XYZ file of N, CA and C in Angstrom:
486
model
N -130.264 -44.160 -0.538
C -129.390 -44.498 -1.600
C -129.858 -43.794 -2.883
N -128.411 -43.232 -3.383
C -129.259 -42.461 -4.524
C -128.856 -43.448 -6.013
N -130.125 -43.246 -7.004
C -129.765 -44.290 -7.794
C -129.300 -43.286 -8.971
N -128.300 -43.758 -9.743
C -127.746 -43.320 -10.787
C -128.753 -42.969 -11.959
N -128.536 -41.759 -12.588
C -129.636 -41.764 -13.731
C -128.566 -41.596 -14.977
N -129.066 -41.730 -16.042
C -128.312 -42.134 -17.553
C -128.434 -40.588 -17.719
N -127.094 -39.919 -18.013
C -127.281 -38.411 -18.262
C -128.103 -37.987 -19.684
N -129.007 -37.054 -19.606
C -129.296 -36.421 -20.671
C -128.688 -36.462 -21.790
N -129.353 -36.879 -22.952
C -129.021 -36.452 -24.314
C -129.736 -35.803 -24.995
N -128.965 -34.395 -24.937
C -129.615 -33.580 -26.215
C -130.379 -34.061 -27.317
N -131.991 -33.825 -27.791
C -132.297 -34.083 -28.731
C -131.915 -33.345 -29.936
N -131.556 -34.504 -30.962
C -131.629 -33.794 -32.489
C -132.199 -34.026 -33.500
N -132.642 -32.684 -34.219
C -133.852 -32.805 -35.456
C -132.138 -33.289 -36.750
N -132.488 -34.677 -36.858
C -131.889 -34.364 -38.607
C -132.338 -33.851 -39.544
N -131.895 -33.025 -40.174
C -132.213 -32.499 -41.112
C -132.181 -32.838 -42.605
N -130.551 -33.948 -42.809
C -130.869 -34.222 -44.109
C -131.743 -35.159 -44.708
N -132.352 -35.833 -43.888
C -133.537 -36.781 -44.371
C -134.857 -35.755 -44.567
N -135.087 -34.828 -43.737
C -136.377 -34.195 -43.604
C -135.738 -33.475 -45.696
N -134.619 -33.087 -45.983
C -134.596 -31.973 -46.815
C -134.960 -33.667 -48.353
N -134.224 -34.577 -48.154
C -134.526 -35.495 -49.177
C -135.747 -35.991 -49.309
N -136.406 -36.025 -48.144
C -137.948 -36.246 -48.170
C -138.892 -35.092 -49.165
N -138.224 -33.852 -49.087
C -138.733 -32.603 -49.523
C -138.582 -32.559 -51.144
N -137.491 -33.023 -51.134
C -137.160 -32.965 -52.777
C -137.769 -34.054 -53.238
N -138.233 -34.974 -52.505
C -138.612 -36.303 -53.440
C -139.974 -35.959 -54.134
N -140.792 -35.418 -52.613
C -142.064 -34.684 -52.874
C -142.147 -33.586 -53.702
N -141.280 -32.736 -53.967
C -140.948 -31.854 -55.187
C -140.902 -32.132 -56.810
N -140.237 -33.292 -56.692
C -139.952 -33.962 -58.017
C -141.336 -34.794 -58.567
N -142.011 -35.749 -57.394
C -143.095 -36.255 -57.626
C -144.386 -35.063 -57.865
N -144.487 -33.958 -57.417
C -145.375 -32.601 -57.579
C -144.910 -32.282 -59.076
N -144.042 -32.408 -59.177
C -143.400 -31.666 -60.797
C -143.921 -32.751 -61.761
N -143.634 -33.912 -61.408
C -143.899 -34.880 -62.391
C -144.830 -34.865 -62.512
N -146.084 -34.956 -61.697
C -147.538 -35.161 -61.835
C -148.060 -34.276 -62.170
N -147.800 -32.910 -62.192
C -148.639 -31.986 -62.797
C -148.604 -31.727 -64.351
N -146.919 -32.697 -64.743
C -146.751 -32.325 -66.012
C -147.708 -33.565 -66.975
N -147.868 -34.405 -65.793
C -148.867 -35.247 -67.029
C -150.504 -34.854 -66.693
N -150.400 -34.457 -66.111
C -151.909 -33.835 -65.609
C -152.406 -32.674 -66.511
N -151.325 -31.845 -67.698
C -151.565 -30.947 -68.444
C -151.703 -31.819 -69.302
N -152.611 -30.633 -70.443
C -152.855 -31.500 -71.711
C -151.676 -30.396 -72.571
N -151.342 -31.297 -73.761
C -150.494 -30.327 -74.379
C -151.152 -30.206 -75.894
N -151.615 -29.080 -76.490
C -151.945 -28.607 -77.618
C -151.511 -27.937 -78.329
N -151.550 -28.497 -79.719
C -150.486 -27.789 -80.545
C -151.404 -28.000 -81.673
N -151.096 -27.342 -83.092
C -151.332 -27.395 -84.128
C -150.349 -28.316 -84.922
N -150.682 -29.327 -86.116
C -149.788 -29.768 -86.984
C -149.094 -28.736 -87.891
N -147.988 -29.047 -87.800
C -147.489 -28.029 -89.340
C -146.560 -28.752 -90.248
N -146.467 -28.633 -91.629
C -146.322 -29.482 -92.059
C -144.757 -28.636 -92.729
N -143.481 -29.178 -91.706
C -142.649 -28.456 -92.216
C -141.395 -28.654 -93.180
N -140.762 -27.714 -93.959
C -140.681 -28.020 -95.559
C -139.481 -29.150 -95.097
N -139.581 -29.767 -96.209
C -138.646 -30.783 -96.740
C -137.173 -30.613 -97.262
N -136.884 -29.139 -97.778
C -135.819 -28.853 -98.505
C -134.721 -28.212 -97.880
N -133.891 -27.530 -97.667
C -132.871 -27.171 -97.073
C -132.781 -25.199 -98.203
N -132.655 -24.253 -97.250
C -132.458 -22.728 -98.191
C -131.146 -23.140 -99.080
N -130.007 -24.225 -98.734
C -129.233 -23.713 -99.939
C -129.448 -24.680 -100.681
N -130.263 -25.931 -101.163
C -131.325 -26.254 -101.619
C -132.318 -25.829 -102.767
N -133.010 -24.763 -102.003
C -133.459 -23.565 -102.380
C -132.778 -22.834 -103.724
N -131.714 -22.382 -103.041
C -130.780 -21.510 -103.916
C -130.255 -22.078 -104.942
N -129.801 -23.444 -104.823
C -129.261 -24.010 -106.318
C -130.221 -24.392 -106.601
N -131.121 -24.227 -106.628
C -132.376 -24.975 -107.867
C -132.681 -23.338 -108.342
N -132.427 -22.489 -108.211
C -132.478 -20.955 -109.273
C -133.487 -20.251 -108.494
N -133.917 -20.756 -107.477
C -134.993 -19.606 -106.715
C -136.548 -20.020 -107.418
N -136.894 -19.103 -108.260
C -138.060 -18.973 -108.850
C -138.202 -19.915 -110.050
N -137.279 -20.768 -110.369
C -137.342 -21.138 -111.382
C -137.845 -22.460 -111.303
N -138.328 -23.786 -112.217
C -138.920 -24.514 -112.195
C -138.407 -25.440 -110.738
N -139.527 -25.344 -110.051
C -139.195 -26.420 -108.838
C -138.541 -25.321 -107.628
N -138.177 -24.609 -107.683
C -137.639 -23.787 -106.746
C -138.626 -23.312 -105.715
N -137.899 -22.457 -104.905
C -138.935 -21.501 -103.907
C -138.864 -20.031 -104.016
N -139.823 -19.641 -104.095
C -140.122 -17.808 -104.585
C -140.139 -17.060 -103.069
N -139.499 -16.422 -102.798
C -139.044 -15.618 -101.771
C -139.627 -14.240 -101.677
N -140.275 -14.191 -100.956
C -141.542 -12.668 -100.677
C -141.496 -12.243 -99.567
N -140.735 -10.870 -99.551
C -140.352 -10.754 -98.296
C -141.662 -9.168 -97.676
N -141.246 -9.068 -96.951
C -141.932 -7.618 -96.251
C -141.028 -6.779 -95.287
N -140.492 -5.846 -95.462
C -139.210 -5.481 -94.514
C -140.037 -4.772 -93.258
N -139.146 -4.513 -92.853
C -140.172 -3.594 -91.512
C -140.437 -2.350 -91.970
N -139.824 -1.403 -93.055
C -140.665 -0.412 -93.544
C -141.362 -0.541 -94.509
N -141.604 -1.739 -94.878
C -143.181 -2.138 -95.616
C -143.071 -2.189 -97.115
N -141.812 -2.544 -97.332
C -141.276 -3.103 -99.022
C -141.439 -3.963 -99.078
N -141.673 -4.555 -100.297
C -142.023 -5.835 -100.808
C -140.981 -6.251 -101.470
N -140.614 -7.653 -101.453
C -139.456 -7.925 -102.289
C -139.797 -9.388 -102.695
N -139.573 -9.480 -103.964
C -140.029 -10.880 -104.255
C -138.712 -11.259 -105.124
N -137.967 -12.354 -104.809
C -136.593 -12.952 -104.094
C -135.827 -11.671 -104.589
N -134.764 -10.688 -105.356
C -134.059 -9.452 -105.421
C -134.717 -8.393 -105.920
N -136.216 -8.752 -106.469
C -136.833 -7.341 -106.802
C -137.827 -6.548 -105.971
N -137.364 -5.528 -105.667
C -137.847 -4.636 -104.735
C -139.085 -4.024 -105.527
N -140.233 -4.167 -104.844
C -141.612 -3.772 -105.782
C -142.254 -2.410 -105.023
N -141.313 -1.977 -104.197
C -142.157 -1.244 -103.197
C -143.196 -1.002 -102.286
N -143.959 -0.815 -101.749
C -144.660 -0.986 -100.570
C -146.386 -0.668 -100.993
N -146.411 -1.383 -102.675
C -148.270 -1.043 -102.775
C -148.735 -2.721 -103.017
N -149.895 -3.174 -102.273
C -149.986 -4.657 -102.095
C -150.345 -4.814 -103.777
N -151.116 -3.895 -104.701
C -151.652 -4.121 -106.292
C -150.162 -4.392 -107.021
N -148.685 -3.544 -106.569
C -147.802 -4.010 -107.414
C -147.365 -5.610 -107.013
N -147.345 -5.878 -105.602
C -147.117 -7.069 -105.204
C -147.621 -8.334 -106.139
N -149.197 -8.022 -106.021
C -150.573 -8.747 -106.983
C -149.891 -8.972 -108.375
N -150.149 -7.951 -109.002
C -149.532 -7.889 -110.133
C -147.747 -8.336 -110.619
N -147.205 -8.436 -109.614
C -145.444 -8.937 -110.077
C -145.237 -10.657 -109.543
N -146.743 -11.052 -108.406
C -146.353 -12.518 -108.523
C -147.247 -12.993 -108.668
N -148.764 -12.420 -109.626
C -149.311 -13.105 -111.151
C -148.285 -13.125 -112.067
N -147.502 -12.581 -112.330
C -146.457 -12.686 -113.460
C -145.957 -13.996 -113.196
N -144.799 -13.868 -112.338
C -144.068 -14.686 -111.446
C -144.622 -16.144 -112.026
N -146.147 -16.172 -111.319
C -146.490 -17.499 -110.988
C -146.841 -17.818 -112.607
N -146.700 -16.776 -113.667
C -147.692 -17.457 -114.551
C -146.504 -17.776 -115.501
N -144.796 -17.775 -115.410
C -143.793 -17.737 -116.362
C -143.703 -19.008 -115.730
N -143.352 -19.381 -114.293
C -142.123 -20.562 -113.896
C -143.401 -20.970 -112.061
N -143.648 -22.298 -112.156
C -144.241 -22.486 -110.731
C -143.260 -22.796 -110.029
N -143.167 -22.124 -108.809
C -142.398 -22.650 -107.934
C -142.825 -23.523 -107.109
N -142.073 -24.148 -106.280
C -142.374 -25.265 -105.292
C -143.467 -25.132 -104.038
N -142.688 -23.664 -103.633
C -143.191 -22.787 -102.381
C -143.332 -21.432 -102.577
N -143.992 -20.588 -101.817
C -143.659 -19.561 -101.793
C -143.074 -18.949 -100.252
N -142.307 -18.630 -100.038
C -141.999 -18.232 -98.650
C -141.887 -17.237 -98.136
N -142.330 -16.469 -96.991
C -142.990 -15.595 -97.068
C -142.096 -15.096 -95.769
N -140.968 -13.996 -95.772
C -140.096 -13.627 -94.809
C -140.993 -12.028 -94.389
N -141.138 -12.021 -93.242
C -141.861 -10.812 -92.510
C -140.493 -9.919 -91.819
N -140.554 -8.637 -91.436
C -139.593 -8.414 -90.725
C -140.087 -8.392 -89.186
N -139.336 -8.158 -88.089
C -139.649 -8.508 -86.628
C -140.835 -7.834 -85.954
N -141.127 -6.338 -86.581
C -141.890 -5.542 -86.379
C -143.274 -5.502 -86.802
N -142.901 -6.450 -88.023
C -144.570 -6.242 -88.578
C -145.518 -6.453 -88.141
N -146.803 -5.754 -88.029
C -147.908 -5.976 -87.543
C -148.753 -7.518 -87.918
N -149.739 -8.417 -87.286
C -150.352 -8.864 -87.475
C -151.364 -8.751 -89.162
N -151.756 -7.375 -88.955
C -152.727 -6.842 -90.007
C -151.616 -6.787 -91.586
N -150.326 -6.864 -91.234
C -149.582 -6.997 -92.294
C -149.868 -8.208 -93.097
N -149.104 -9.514 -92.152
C -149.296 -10.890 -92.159
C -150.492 -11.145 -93.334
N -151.705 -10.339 -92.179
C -152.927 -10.932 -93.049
C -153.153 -10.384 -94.620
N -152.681 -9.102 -94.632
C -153.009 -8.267 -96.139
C -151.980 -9.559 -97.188
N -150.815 -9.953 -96.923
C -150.098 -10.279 -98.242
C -150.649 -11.880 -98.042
N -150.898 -12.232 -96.913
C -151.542 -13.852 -97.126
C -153.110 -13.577 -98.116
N -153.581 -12.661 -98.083
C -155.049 -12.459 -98.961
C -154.671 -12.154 -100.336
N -153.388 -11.476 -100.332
C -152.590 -11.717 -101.700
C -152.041 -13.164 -102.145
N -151.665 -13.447 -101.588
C -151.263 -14.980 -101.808
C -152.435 -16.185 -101.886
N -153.586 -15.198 -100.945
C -154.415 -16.457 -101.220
C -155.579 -16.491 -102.645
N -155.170 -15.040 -103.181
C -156.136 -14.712 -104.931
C -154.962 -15.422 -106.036
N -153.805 -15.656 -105.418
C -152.670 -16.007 -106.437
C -152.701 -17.871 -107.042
N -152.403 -17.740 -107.715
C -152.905 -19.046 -108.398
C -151.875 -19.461 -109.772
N -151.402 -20.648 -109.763
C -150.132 -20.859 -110.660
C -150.283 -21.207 -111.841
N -149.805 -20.984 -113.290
C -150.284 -21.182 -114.839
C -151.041 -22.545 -114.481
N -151.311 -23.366 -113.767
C -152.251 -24.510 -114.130
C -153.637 -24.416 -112.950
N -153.825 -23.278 -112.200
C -154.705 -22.930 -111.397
C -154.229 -23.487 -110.098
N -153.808 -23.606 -109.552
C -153.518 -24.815 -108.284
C -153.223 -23.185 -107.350
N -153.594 -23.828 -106.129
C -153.003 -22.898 -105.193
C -151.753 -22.913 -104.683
N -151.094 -21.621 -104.525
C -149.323 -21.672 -104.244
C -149.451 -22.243 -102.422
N -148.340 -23.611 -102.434
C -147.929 -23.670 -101.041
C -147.239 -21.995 -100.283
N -147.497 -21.958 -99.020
C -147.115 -20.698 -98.624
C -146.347 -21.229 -97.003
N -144.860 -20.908 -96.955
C -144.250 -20.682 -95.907
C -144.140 -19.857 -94.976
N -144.342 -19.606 -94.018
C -144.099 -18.297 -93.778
C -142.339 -18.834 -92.564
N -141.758 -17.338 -92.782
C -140.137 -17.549 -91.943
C -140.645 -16.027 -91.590
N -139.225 -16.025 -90.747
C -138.968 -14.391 -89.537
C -138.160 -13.329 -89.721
N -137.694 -13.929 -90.296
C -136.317 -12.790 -90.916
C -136.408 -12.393 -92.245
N -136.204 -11.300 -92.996
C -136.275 -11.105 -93.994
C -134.606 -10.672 -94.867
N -134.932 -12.020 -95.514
C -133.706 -12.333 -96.698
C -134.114 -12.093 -98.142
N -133.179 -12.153 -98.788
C -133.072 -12.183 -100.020
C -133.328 -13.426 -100.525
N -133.657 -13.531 -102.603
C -133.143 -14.761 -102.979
C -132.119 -15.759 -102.439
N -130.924 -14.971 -101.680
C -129.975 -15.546 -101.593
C -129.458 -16.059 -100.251
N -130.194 -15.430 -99.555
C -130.713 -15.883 -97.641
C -129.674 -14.634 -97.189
N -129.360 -13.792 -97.915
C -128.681 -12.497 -97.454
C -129.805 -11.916 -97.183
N -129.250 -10.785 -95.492
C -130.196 -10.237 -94.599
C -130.557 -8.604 -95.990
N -131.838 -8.718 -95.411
C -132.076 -7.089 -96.243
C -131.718 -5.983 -95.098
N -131.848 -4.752 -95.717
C -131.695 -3.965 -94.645
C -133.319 -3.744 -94.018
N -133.354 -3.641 -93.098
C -134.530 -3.516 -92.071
C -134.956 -2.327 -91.569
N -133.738 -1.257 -91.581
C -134.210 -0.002 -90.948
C -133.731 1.238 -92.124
N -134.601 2.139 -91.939
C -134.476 3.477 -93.407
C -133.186 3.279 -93.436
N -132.508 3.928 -94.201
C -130.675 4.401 -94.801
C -131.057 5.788 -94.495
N -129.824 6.640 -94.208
C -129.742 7.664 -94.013
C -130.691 8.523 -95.141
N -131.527 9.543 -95.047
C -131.378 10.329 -96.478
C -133.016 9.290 -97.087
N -133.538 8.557 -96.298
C -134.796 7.733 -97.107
C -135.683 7.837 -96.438
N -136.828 7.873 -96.555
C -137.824 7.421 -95.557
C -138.636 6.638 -95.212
């Protein structure tokens, strides 16, 4: 007598549990490593005022912010006057500056290109500068280089300049 057997059933791997198992372990790997970093930063203590702000209080004038820019071909502009590219006229036009009207800030617009060694030459200017009552000038530094008026300067020679 032959005895009946229960026919074969194909085994099957599910798959969508194995793939939710995967992501859970993914998400828990992500999570834990992100508290497992330490995160370091510097404080910065950033300004309070708003640029058009800035602009209606007269720029340079009592309480305002003095605008010192550096273009990428290495002019100096302190908020519409173009002083040209020697750091002694710089020295000399915001001792003036600082010694008629203190401003609030000084802010210090670089263009995209400038070198590091730039940065440092006009911050060593800024850091001999000192306001009619001796105090040291707060110093901003921003990325773009604007005008008094947060209008872009030009950044690259004009035809015919060098």
């Amino acid at each position: 007598m032959k005895i009946p057997r229960p026919p074969m059933r194909k085994a099957r791997i599910e798959i969508i549990p194995m793939i939710d198992t995967i992501f859970f372990l993914l998400v828990f790997f992500m999570i834990a490593s992100l508290n497992m970093t330490r995160m370091r930063a510097i404080a910065v203590a950033l300004p309070k005022s708003s640029p058009a702000a800035a602009t209606a209080s007269g720029g340079a004038g009592g309480g305002g912010d003095l605008i010192l820019t550096l273009t990428e071909r290495g002019d100096y502009y302190l908020g519409k006057q173009r002083l040209g590219s020697d750091p002694q006229a710089l020295q000399a036009a915001l001792t003036d500056r600082l010694r008629t009207a203190a401003p609030r800030d000084v802010v210090l617009n670089l263009g995209k290109q400038q070198t590091t060694q730039s940065l440092v030459s006009v911050m060593d200017v800024l850091n001999h500068a000192r306001t009619a009552t001796g105090k040291d000038v707060p110093v901003l530094i921003a990325t773009e280089p604007v005008d008094q008026e947060g209008r872009a300067l030009p950044s690259t020679p004009q035809a015919g300049t060098r």
